[in-house]
Amino acid sequence: MTKIKLSDGTEMQIYIARGASAKKLPGIILIQEAFGVNTHIRSVADRIALEGYVVYAPEIYHHSAGDNFTCAYTEFQTKAMPHYEAVTRETLDVDLKGTHEALCADPAVDASKIGCIGFCLGGRVTFYANSILPLQCAVSFYGGGIDPEMLDCADKQSGPIFLAWGGKDKHIPVSSRKKISGALSRAKKPFIEIAFADADHGFFCEERASYHADSA
């Protein structure tokens, strides 16, 4: 973990995974699910790094939870919810811009090639990040709450965005997916969306009961 100072005076921990290369590598901001920067998110960061990237995974719960917060997938209501609800556009502005600045300043990173990937809560945050940061691309996995909370960000998307949905995901109805794609289409923003028919919410995470290997 590396800790950075942010514009609001707070400090935030970031998990960093680095690909091996003598050349500068593209950078990825990796945004957590609702359960913190846990072993799954770290393993995803490590796997992406092996493909030739530098990955920064910020602890966006730090404003309310402090450092190193994680909880079990069964503890959303009891442990994660207060911190989930404490994530606002104001806190994200500080955290995302601080992470982006640190990533771009990393001597191993090609600052002209920065993207963002997020899951669940992180999928929504990625949609927002792509509206406030000069990203080259973004990937949102089952981003709950984009509709209605972030629909106004559709016309501000910086890079092309890939939206991955679970066809069996009851947390994100088809009507919401249509609103999101409609808003992007009206704004003439480039995007691709795929709904994996046999997948549920959280299908990418091998530590969750909803993991679906074929879709992931």
PDB file of C-alpha atoms in Angstrom:
ATOM      1  CA  MET A   1       0.000   0.000   0.000  1.00  0.00           C
ATOM      2  CA  THR A   2       1.041   3.559  -0.756  1.00  0.00           C
ATOM      3  CA  LYS A   3      -0.539   6.570   0.917  1.00  0.00           C
ATOM      4  CA  ILE A   4      -1.139   9.866  -0.895  1.00  0.00           C
ATOM      5  CA  LYS A   5      -2.229  13.289   0.342  1.00  0.00           C
ATOM      6  CA  LEU A   6      -5.404  14.684  -1.173  1.00  0.00           C
ATOM      7  CA  SER A   7      -6.627  18.211  -1.870  1.00  0.00           C
ATOM      8  CA  ASP A   8      -9.017  18.173   1.104  1.00  0.00           C
ATOM      9  CA  GLY A   9      -6.173  17.487   3.535  1.00  0.00           C
ATOM     10  CA  THR A  10      -6.976  13.803   4.029  1.00  0.00           C
ATOM     11  CA  GLU A  11      -4.731  10.879   3.159  1.00  0.00           C
ATOM     12  CA  MET A  12      -5.764   7.808   1.188  1.00  0.00           C
ATOM     13  CA  GLN A  13      -4.177   4.412   0.793  1.00  0.00           C
ATOM     14  CA  ILE A  14      -3.771   2.940  -2.689  1.00  0.00           C
ATOM     15  CA  TYR A  15      -2.943  -0.631  -3.593  1.00  0.00           C
ATOM     16  CA  ILE A  16      -0.487  -0.621  -6.493  1.00  0.00           C
ATOM     17  CA  ALA A  17       0.317  -3.456  -8.881  1.00  0.00           C
ATOM     18  CA  ARG A  18       3.000  -3.024 -11.518  1.00  0.00           C
ATOM     19  CA  GLY A  19       3.678  -4.788 -14.773  1.00  0.00           C
ATOM     20  CA  ALA A  20       7.278  -5.554 -15.660  1.00  0.00           C
ATOM     21  CA  SER A  21       8.637  -3.434 -18.494  1.00  0.00           C
ATOM     22  CA  ALA A  22      11.513  -1.110 -19.270  1.00  0.00           C
ATOM     23  CA  LYS A  23       9.059   1.118 -21.117  1.00  0.00           C
ATOM     24  CA  LYS A  24       6.330   3.295 -19.665  1.00  0.00           C
ATOM     25  CA  LEU A  25       3.086   1.362 -19.272  1.00  0.00           C
ATOM     26  CA  PRO A  26      -0.574   2.372 -19.552  1.00  0.00           C
ATOM     27  CA  GLY A  27      -2.239   3.101 -16.222  1.00  0.00           C
ATOM     28  CA  ILE A  28      -5.469   1.766 -14.781  1.00  0.00           C
ATOM     29  CA  ILE A  29      -7.530   3.135 -11.904  1.00  0.00           C
ATOM     30  CA  LEU A  30      -9.291   0.124 -10.391  1.00  0.00           C
ATOM     31  CA  ILE A  31     -12.363   0.846  -8.272  1.00  0.00           C
ATOM     32  CA  GLN A  32     -13.519  -1.508  -5.534  1.00  0.00           C
ATOM     33  CA  GLU A  33     -16.841  -3.193  -4.982  1.00  0.00           C
ATOM     34  CA  ALA A  34     -18.832  -2.255  -1.881  1.00  0.00           C
ATOM     35  CA  PHE A  35     -16.596  -4.485   0.243  1.00  0.00           C
ATOM     36  CA  GLY A  36     -13.353  -2.542   0.166  1.00  0.00           C
ATOM     37  CA  VAL A  37      -9.987  -3.089  -1.480  1.00  0.00           C
ATOM     38  CA  ASN A  38     -10.079  -6.739  -0.488  1.00  0.00           C
ATOM     39  CA  THR A  39      -8.207  -9.827  -1.664  1.00  0.00           C
ATOM     40  CA  HIS A  40     -10.359 -10.043  -4.782  1.00  0.00           C
ATOM     41  CA  ILE A  41      -9.720  -6.466  -5.891  1.00  0.00           C
ATOM     42  CA  ARG A  42      -6.020  -6.882  -5.203  1.00  0.00           C
ATOM     43  CA  SER A  43      -5.931 -10.080  -7.231  1.00  0.00           C
ATOM     44  CA  VAL A  44      -7.681  -8.308 -10.116  1.00  0.00           C
ATOM     45  CA  ALA A  45      -5.089  -5.528  -9.911  1.00  0.00           C
ATOM     46  CA  ASP A  46      -2.294  -8.095  -9.973  1.00  0.00           C
ATOM     47  CA  ARG A  47      -3.803  -9.893 -12.971  1.00  0.00           C
ATOM     48  CA  ILE A  48      -4.237  -6.675 -14.945  1.00  0.00           C
ATOM     49  CA  ALA A  49      -0.660  -5.658 -14.129  1.00  0.00           C
ATOM     50  CA  LEU A  50       0.637  -8.934 -15.544  1.00  0.00           C
ATOM     51  CA  GLU A  51      -0.888  -7.910 -18.884  1.00  0.00           C
ATOM     52  CA  GLY A  52       1.357  -4.839 -18.990  1.00  0.00           C
ATOM     53  CA  TYR A  53      -0.255  -2.108 -16.884  1.00  0.00           C
ATOM     54  CA  VAL A  54       0.331  -0.117 -13.733  1.00  0.00           C
ATOM     55  CA  VAL A  55      -2.788  -0.405 -11.581  1.00  0.00           C
ATOM     56  CA  TYR A  56      -3.847   1.915  -8.744  1.00  0.00           C
ATOM     57  CA  ALA A  57      -6.736   0.725  -6.543  1.00  0.00           C
ATOM     58  CA  PRO A  58      -7.715   3.546  -4.135  1.00  0.00           C
ATOM     59  CA  GLU A  59      -9.511   3.008  -0.824  1.00  0.00           C
ATOM     60  CA  ILE A  60     -12.489   5.278  -1.509  1.00  0.00           C
ATOM     61  CA  TYR A  61     -14.035   4.479   1.895  1.00  0.00           C
ATOM     62  CA  HIS A  62     -11.187   6.219   3.725  1.00  0.00           C
ATOM     63  CA  HIS A  63     -13.257   9.316   4.570  1.00  0.00           C
ATOM     64  CA  SER A  64     -15.538   7.300   6.868  1.00  0.00           C
ATOM     65  CA  ALA A  65     -13.760   3.975   7.431  1.00  0.00           C
ATOM     66  CA  GLY A  66     -10.106   4.924   7.656  1.00  0.00           C
ATOM     67  CA  ASP A  67      -7.446   2.609   6.279  1.00  0.00           C
ATOM     68  CA  ASN A  68      -7.697  -1.062   5.333  1.00  0.00           C
ATOM     69  CA  PHE A  69     -11.475  -1.480   5.502  1.00  0.00           C
ATOM     70  CA  THR A  70     -12.824  -4.749   4.142  1.00  0.00           C
ATOM     71  CA  CYS A  71     -15.813  -6.885   5.053  1.00  0.00           C
ATOM     72  CA  ALA A  72     -17.342 -10.186   4.045  1.00  0.00           C
ATOM     73  CA  TYR A  73     -19.761 -10.412   1.129  1.00  0.00           C
ATOM     74  CA  THR A  74     -22.498 -11.281   3.619  1.00  0.00           C
ATOM     75  CA  GLU A  75     -21.903  -8.100   5.632  1.00  0.00           C
ATOM     76  CA  PHE A  76     -23.084  -5.398   3.238  1.00  0.00           C
ATOM     77  CA  GLN A  77     -25.973  -4.192   5.408  1.00  0.00           C
ATOM     78  CA  THR A  78     -24.178  -4.470   8.738  1.00  0.00           C
ATOM     79  CA  LYS A  79     -20.687  -3.206   7.900  1.00  0.00           C
ATOM     80  CA  ALA A  80     -20.377  -1.818   4.371  1.00  0.00           C
ATOM     81  CA  MET A  81     -23.564   0.245   4.122  1.00  0.00           C
ATOM     82  CA  PRO A  82     -22.482   3.243   6.262  1.00  0.00           C
ATOM     83  CA  HIS A  83     -19.347   3.689   4.160  1.00  0.00           C
ATOM     84  CA  TYR A  84     -21.144   2.981   0.889  1.00  0.00           C
ATOM     85  CA  GLU A  85     -23.589   5.778   1.719  1.00  0.00           C
ATOM     86  CA  ALA A  86     -20.737   8.118   2.681  1.00  0.00           C
ATOM     87  CA  VAL A  87     -19.368   8.032  -0.879  1.00  0.00           C
ATOM     88  CA  THR A  88     -20.533  11.236  -2.585  1.00  0.00           C
ATOM     89  CA  ARG A  89     -19.583  13.187  -5.669  1.00  0.00           C
ATOM     90  CA  GLU A  90     -17.645  15.514  -3.409  1.00  0.00           C
ATOM     91  CA  THR A  91     -15.546  12.713  -1.896  1.00  0.00           C
ATOM     92  CA  LEU A  92     -15.123  11.095  -5.301  1.00  0.00           C
ATOM     93  CA  ASP A  93     -13.923  14.343  -6.864  1.00  0.00           C
ATOM     94  CA  VAL A  94     -11.113  14.452  -4.313  1.00  0.00           C
ATOM     95  CA  ASP A  95     -10.266  10.751  -4.416  1.00  0.00           C
ATOM     96  CA  LEU A  96     -10.443  10.216  -8.166  1.00  0.00           C
ATOM     97  CA  LYS A  97      -8.539  13.345  -9.101  1.00  0.00           C
ATOM     98  CA  GLY A  98      -5.896  12.584  -6.480  1.00  0.00           C
ATOM     99  CA  THR A  99      -5.508   9.025  -7.738  1.00  0.00           C
ATOM    100  CA  HIS A 100      -5.335  10.181 -11.349  1.00  0.00           C
ATOM    101  CA  GLU A 101      -2.693  12.786 -10.543  1.00  0.00           C
ATOM    102  CA  ALA A 102      -0.589  10.252  -8.648  1.00  0.00           C
ATOM    103  CA  LEU A 103      -0.903   7.683 -11.422  1.00  0.00           C
ATOM    104  CA  CYS A 104       0.036  10.189 -14.123  1.00  0.00           C
ATOM    105  CA  ALA A 105       3.046  11.299 -12.066  1.00  0.00           C
ATOM    106  CA  ASP A 106       4.279   7.723 -11.638  1.00  0.00           C
ATOM    107  CA  PRO A 107       7.533   7.489 -13.634  1.00  0.00           C
ATOM    108  CA  ALA A 108       6.563   4.006 -14.862  1.00  0.00           C
ATOM    109  CA  VAL A 109       3.286   5.250 -16.390  1.00  0.00           C
ATOM    110  CA  ASP A 110       2.446   6.669 -19.813  1.00  0.00           C
ATOM    111  CA  ALA A 111       0.134   9.472 -18.693  1.00  0.00           C
ATOM    112  CA  SER A 112      -1.461   9.669 -22.141  1.00  0.00           C
ATOM    113  CA  LYS A 113      -2.923   6.180 -21.685  1.00  0.00           C
ATOM    114  CA  ILE A 114      -5.087   6.063 -18.557  1.00  0.00           C
ATOM    115  CA  GLY A 115      -8.279   4.055 -18.098  1.00  0.00           C
ATOM    116  CA  CYS A 116     -10.621   3.091 -15.294  1.00  0.00           C
ATOM    117  CA  ILE A 117     -12.262  -0.228 -14.384  1.00  0.00           C
ATOM    118  CA  GLY A 118     -14.803  -0.777 -11.618  1.00  0.00           C
ATOM    119  CA  PHE A 119     -17.161  -3.384 -10.235  1.00  0.00           C
ATOM    120  CA  CYS A 120     -20.542  -2.937  -8.518  1.00  0.00           C
ATOM    121  CA  LEU A 121     -20.146   0.344  -6.590  1.00  0.00           C
ATOM    122  CA  GLY A 122     -16.968   0.726  -8.611  1.00  0.00           C
ATOM    123  CA  GLY A 123     -18.925   0.369 -11.835  1.00  0.00           C
ATOM    124  CA  ARG A 124     -20.970   3.424 -10.910  1.00  0.00           C
ATOM    125  CA  VAL A 125     -17.865   5.293  -9.769  1.00  0.00           C
ATOM    126  CA  THR A 126     -16.147   4.436 -13.061  1.00  0.00           C
ATOM    127  CA  PHE A 127     -19.023   6.016 -14.993  1.00  0.00           C
ATOM    128  CA  TYR A 128     -18.530   9.153 -12.897  1.00  0.00           C
ATOM    129  CA  ALA A 129     -14.735   9.036 -13.203  1.00  0.00           C
ATOM    130  CA  ASN A 130     -15.048   8.976 -16.979  1.00  0.00           C
ATOM    131  CA  SER A 131     -17.013  12.225 -16.763  1.00  0.00           C
ATOM    132  CA  ILE A 132     -14.503  14.173 -14.652  1.00  0.00           C
ATOM    133  CA  LEU A 133     -11.131  12.735 -15.701  1.00  0.00           C
ATOM    134  CA  PRO A 134      -9.444  12.776 -19.143  1.00  0.00           C
ATOM    135  CA  LEU A 135      -9.600   8.997 -19.518  1.00  0.00           C
ATOM    136  CA  GLN A 136      -8.887   7.111 -22.715  1.00  0.00           C
ATOM    137  CA  CYS A 137     -11.343   4.329 -21.847  1.00  0.00           C
ATOM    138  CA  ALA A 138     -13.545   2.996 -19.057  1.00  0.00           C
ATOM    139  CA  VAL A 139     -15.038  -0.377 -18.125  1.00  0.00           C
ATOM    140  CA  SER A 140     -18.050  -0.621 -15.812  1.00  0.00           C
ATOM    141  CA  PHE A 141     -19.119  -4.012 -14.473  1.00  0.00           C
ATOM    142  CA  TYR A 142     -22.706  -4.102 -13.149  1.00  0.00           C
ATOM    143  CA  GLY A 143     -22.630  -0.497 -12.021  1.00  0.00           C
ATOM    144  CA  GLY A 144     -25.610  -0.182  -9.738  1.00  0.00           C
ATOM    145  CA  GLY A 145     -26.980   3.324  -9.269  1.00  0.00           C
ATOM    146  CA  ILE A 146     -25.797   4.848 -12.543  1.00  0.00           C
ATOM    147  CA  ASP A 147     -29.538   5.201 -13.056  1.00  0.00           C
ATOM    148  CA  PRO A 148     -30.651   7.541 -11.616  1.00  0.00           C
ATOM    149  CA  GLU A 149     -27.651   8.957  -9.742  1.00  0.00           C
ATOM    150  CA  MET A 150     -25.191   9.406 -12.603  1.00  0.00           C
ATOM    151  CA  LEU A 151     -27.334   9.722 -15.734  1.00  0.00           C
ATOM    152  CA  ASP A 152     -26.430  13.394 -15.973  1.00  0.00           C
ATOM    153  CA  CYS A 153     -22.820  12.297 -16.522  1.00  0.00           C
ATOM    154  CA  ALA A 154     -23.620  10.524 -19.797  1.00  0.00           C
ATOM    155  CA  ASP A 155     -22.948  13.542 -22.001  1.00  0.00           C
ATOM    156  CA  LYS A 156     -19.651  14.215 -20.212  1.00  0.00           C
ATOM    157  CA  GLN A 157     -18.026  10.820 -20.840  1.00  0.00           C
ATOM    158  CA  SER A 158     -14.411  11.305 -21.849  1.00  0.00           C
ATOM    159  CA  GLY A 159     -13.358   7.969 -23.341  1.00  0.00           C
ATOM    160  CA  PRO A 160     -15.323   5.084 -24.850  1.00  0.00           C
ATOM    161  CA  ILE A 161     -17.001   2.994 -22.158  1.00  0.00           C
ATOM    162  CA  PHE A 162     -17.747  -0.723 -21.987  1.00  0.00           C
ATOM    163  CA  LEU A 163     -20.753  -1.701 -19.850  1.00  0.00           C
ATOM    164  CA  ALA A 164     -21.009  -5.302 -18.632  1.00  0.00           C
ATOM    165  CA  TRP A 165     -24.322  -6.441 -17.154  1.00  0.00           C
ATOM    166  CA  GLY A 166     -25.622  -9.665 -15.675  1.00  0.00           C
ATOM    167  CA  GLY A 167     -28.726 -10.906 -17.461  1.00  0.00           C
ATOM    168  CA  LYS A 168     -30.033 -12.317 -14.172  1.00  0.00           C
ATOM    169  CA  ASP A 169     -29.109  -9.258 -12.099  1.00  0.00           C
ATOM    170  CA  LYS A 170     -32.230  -8.129 -10.235  1.00  0.00           C
ATOM    171  CA  HIS A 171     -30.339  -5.215  -8.671  1.00  0.00           C
ATOM    172  CA  ILE A 172     -30.106  -3.466 -12.054  1.00  0.00           C
ATOM    173  CA  PRO A 173     -33.329  -3.825 -14.074  1.00  0.00           C
ATOM    174  CA  VAL A 174     -33.386  -3.840 -17.856  1.00  0.00           C
ATOM    175  CA  SER A 175     -35.208  -0.503 -17.707  1.00  0.00           C
ATOM    176  CA  SER A 176     -32.183   1.082 -16.031  1.00  0.00           C
ATOM    177  CA  ARG A 177     -29.806  -0.377 -18.578  1.00  0.00           C
ATOM    178  CA  LYS A 178     -31.966   1.088 -21.346  1.00  0.00           C
ATOM    179  CA  LYS A 179     -31.933   4.524 -19.715  1.00  0.00           C
ATOM    180  CA  ILE A 180     -28.141   4.444 -19.517  1.00  0.00           C
ATOM    181  CA  SER A 181     -27.627   3.310 -23.103  1.00  0.00           C
ATOM    182  CA  GLY A 182     -30.258   5.791 -24.261  1.00  0.00           C
ATOM    183  CA  ALA A 183     -28.523   8.674 -22.508  1.00  0.00           C
ATOM    184  CA  LEU A 184     -25.180   7.708 -24.032  1.00  0.00           C
ATOM    185  CA  SER A 185     -26.718   7.344 -27.483  1.00  0.00           C
ATOM    186  CA  ARG A 186     -28.417  10.739 -27.298  1.00  0.00           C
ATOM    187  CA  ALA A 187     -25.115  12.277 -26.243  1.00  0.00           C
ATOM    188  CA  LYS A 188     -23.388  10.503 -29.148  1.00  0.00           C
ATOM    189  CA  LYS A 189     -20.840   8.959 -26.800  1.00  0.00           C
ATOM    190  CA  PRO A 190     -19.113   5.745 -27.930  1.00  0.00           C
ATOM    191  CA  PHE A 191     -20.022   2.716 -25.839  1.00  0.00           C
ATOM    192  CA  ILE A 192     -20.466  -1.029 -25.991  1.00  0.00           C
ATOM    193  CA  GLU A 193     -22.730  -2.955 -23.651  1.00  0.00           C
ATOM    194  CA  ILE A 194     -23.088  -6.685 -23.170  1.00  0.00           C
ATOM    195  CA  ALA A 195     -25.584  -8.472 -20.938  1.00  0.00           C
ATOM    196  CA  PHE A 196     -24.308 -11.936 -20.064  1.00  0.00           C
ATOM    197  CA  ALA A 197     -27.514 -13.966 -20.106  1.00  0.00           C
ATOM    198  CA  ASP A 198     -26.594 -16.524 -17.440  1.00  0.00           C
ATOM    199  CA  ALA A 199     -24.796 -14.131 -15.091  1.00  0.00           C
ATOM    200  CA  ASP A 200     -25.997 -12.464 -11.904  1.00  0.00           C
ATOM    201  CA  HIS A 201     -24.717  -9.432 -10.007  1.00  0.00           C
ATOM    202  CA  GLY A 202     -21.086  -9.917  -8.993  1.00  0.00           C
ATOM    203  CA  PHE A 203     -20.431 -12.550 -11.657  1.00  0.00           C
ATOM    204  CA  PHE A 204     -16.780 -11.527 -12.138  1.00  0.00           C
ATOM    205  CA  CYS A 205     -15.766 -12.182  -8.529  1.00  0.00           C
ATOM    206  CA  GLU A 206     -14.615 -15.739  -7.888  1.00  0.00           C
ATOM    207  CA  GLU A 207     -15.055 -15.204  -4.134  1.00  0.00           C
ATOM    208  CA  ARG A 208     -18.809 -14.602  -4.433  1.00  0.00           C
ATOM    209  CA  ALA A 209     -21.569 -17.170  -4.725  1.00  0.00           C
ATOM    210  CA  SER A 210     -22.725 -15.421  -7.908  1.00  0.00           C
ATOM    211  CA  TYR A 211     -19.415 -16.022  -9.699  1.00  0.00           C
ATOM    212  CA  HIS A 212     -20.022 -17.219 -13.257  1.00  0.00           C
ATOM    213  CA  ALA A 213     -16.811 -18.455 -14.841  1.00  0.00           C
ATOM    214  CA  ASP A 214     -18.031 -18.528 -18.442  1.00  0.00           C
ATOM    215  CA  SER A 215     -19.171 -14.894 -18.272  1.00  0.00           C
ATOM    216  CA  ALA A 216     -16.148 -13.681 -16.318  1.00  0.00           C
TER     217      ALA A 216
END
